């Protein structure tokens, strides 16, 4: 009887061992060590004099090979010139698992921003915010197929620049059909619209709410020369200027960046974002132009460099792979034109290998700023983030349910857009 039972027992043992090995493999695959190994990029980028912030859980180690990473330095002032070193990830420094490349770039020195700025932007074409029926007639715009978020770029085959131009064309044409060129998302449409007479006013209208410009307050993130002898350029806001109603990123025709005075602060509360209220259109003190508006901010050229009250010689930038959790600070203006530096804590860093929003999560710890604003408020977007004596990024968004918390964007991603 025992002889007949051995094969069954042996089979059970093999299956048990198989199940155990599978369980160990699954546990190992989803372990913090395995996850850290998978997320570690093939290439790390740091500035000369920085240390990589790549954090590997025990028993993993990241060890520099020859040449010594700390001894390397590029020789040019441009953003593109680098030196390289190799580093190995191993178990306890004994069993090599994979190799990564470490780029060491010389410092690009820029002025951190912090100044409150006014932004006035003219759109390319006319943005449709919504449609509405006329007295005695359905909305011609809706009947033609126009939707909120569409941008009318041409009428009768000619470029459209403003609401005034659109109104004049409608008044001239009466009820005649108007061929339109419309940008919708990344595509382009050809539509035909027939204006109708409004029974209440007697005038011809298209039955749409439209917008061709916007203005607001934000914060300058950085400025300086990106290469020797180059023009004086800047980045600000850390996010796109969008239409308040459609959330559409506004296409840029032209724009101005102006000095702004902060005249009031609406303190942020849970569920109700605060706001800086600024004055700039009346004074119209132009700092420069706006040539680009995208998800990482606005960019352009300055007429002259503003004097920096806190860092008159500028600061070196900090590369993304050296940004770490812990103490940091932001520069911003929440009263008049008086810029100050306030303490924050970086509580989370995303190891991003390509430009993306939400590079880090930060918490305002400065009691003075918390008392004044409640934390991060609208208008502080773009406030430069400093860590270890370097400019590492900019504030982008606030947590709606916790105004003391917000997101930041790596300076490297902003510089790639510039």
mmCIF file of N, CA, C and O in Angstrom, residues 49 62 72 103 127 160 265 305 365 382 409 415:
data_model
loop_
_atom_site.group_PDB
_atom_site.id
_atom_site.type_symbol
_atom_site.label_atom_id
_atom_site.label_comp_id
_atom_site.label_asym_id
_atom_site.label_seq_id
_atom_site.Cartn_x
_atom_site.Cartn_y
_atom_site.Cartn_z
ATOM 1 N N UNK A 49 27.703 69.000 -9.501
ATOM 2 C CA UNK A 49 27.638 69.319 -8.073
ATOM 3 C C UNK A 49 26.425 68.764 -7.371
ATOM 4 O O UNK A 49 26.340 68.809 -6.151
ATOM 5 N N UNK A 62 22.747 51.597 -5.582
ATOM 6 C CA UNK A 62 23.176 52.243 -6.823
ATOM 7 C C UNK A 62 24.604 52.715 -6.619
ATOM 8 O O UNK A 62 24.876 53.572 -5.781
ATOM 9 N N UNK A 72 32.874 64.287 -12.484
ATOM 10 C CA UNK A 72 32.567 64.680 -13.852
ATOM 11 C C UNK A 72 31.938 66.063 -13.895
ATOM 12 O O UNK A 72 31.188 66.458 -13.026
ATOM 13 N N UNK A 103 23.855 61.324 -16.685
ATOM 14 C CA UNK A 103 24.320 62.511 -17.402
ATOM 15 C C UNK A 103 24.614 63.610 -16.395
ATOM 16 O O UNK A 103 23.810 63.871 -15.500
ATOM 17 N N UNK A 127 -13.068 82.296 -30.433
ATOM 18 C CA UNK A 127 -13.474 81.094 -29.719
ATOM 19 C C UNK A 127 -14.973 81.108 -29.453
ATOM 20 O O UNK A 127 -15.515 82.096 -28.948
ATOM 21 N N UNK A 160 -9.871 85.529 -39.688
ATOM 22 C CA UNK A 160 -10.662 86.274 -38.712
ATOM 23 C C UNK A 160 -9.800 86.565 -37.497
ATOM 24 O O UNK A 160 -9.199 85.659 -36.926
ATOM 25 N N UNK A 265 -6.144 89.856 -1.607
ATOM 26 C CA UNK A 265 -6.013 88.401 -1.587
ATOM 27 C C UNK A 265 -7.297 87.800 -1.043
ATOM 28 O O UNK A 265 -7.774 88.207 0.028
ATOM 29 N N UNK A 305 15.709 92.955 -18.208
ATOM 30 C CA UNK A 305 15.677 92.065 -17.038
ATOM 31 C C UNK A 305 15.239 92.836 -15.793
ATOM 32 O O UNK A 305 15.878 93.832 -15.433
ATOM 33 N N UNK A 365 4.412 75.271 4.345
ATOM 34 C CA UNK A 365 4.628 75.168 5.794
ATOM 35 C C UNK A 365 4.858 76.526 6.437
ATOM 36 O O UNK A 365 4.892 76.623 7.665
ATOM 37 N N UNK A 382 3.105 79.431 -11.170
ATOM 38 C CA UNK A 382 4.357 79.900 -11.745
ATOM 39 C C UNK A 382 5.392 80.261 -10.707
ATOM 40 O O UNK A 382 6.573 80.463 -11.050
ATOM 41 N N UNK A 409 6.033 71.657 -11.133
ATOM 42 C CA UNK A 409 6.535 71.186 -12.421
ATOM 43 C C UNK A 409 8.050 71.343 -12.453
ATOM 44 O O UNK A 409 8.576 72.375 -12.020
ATOM 45 N N UNK A 415 11.973 74.450 -19.482
ATOM 46 C CA UNK A 415 13.047 74.886 -20.359
ATOM 47 C C UNK A 415 12.981 74.204 -21.715
ATOM 48 O O UNK A 415 13.383 74.793 -22.731
#
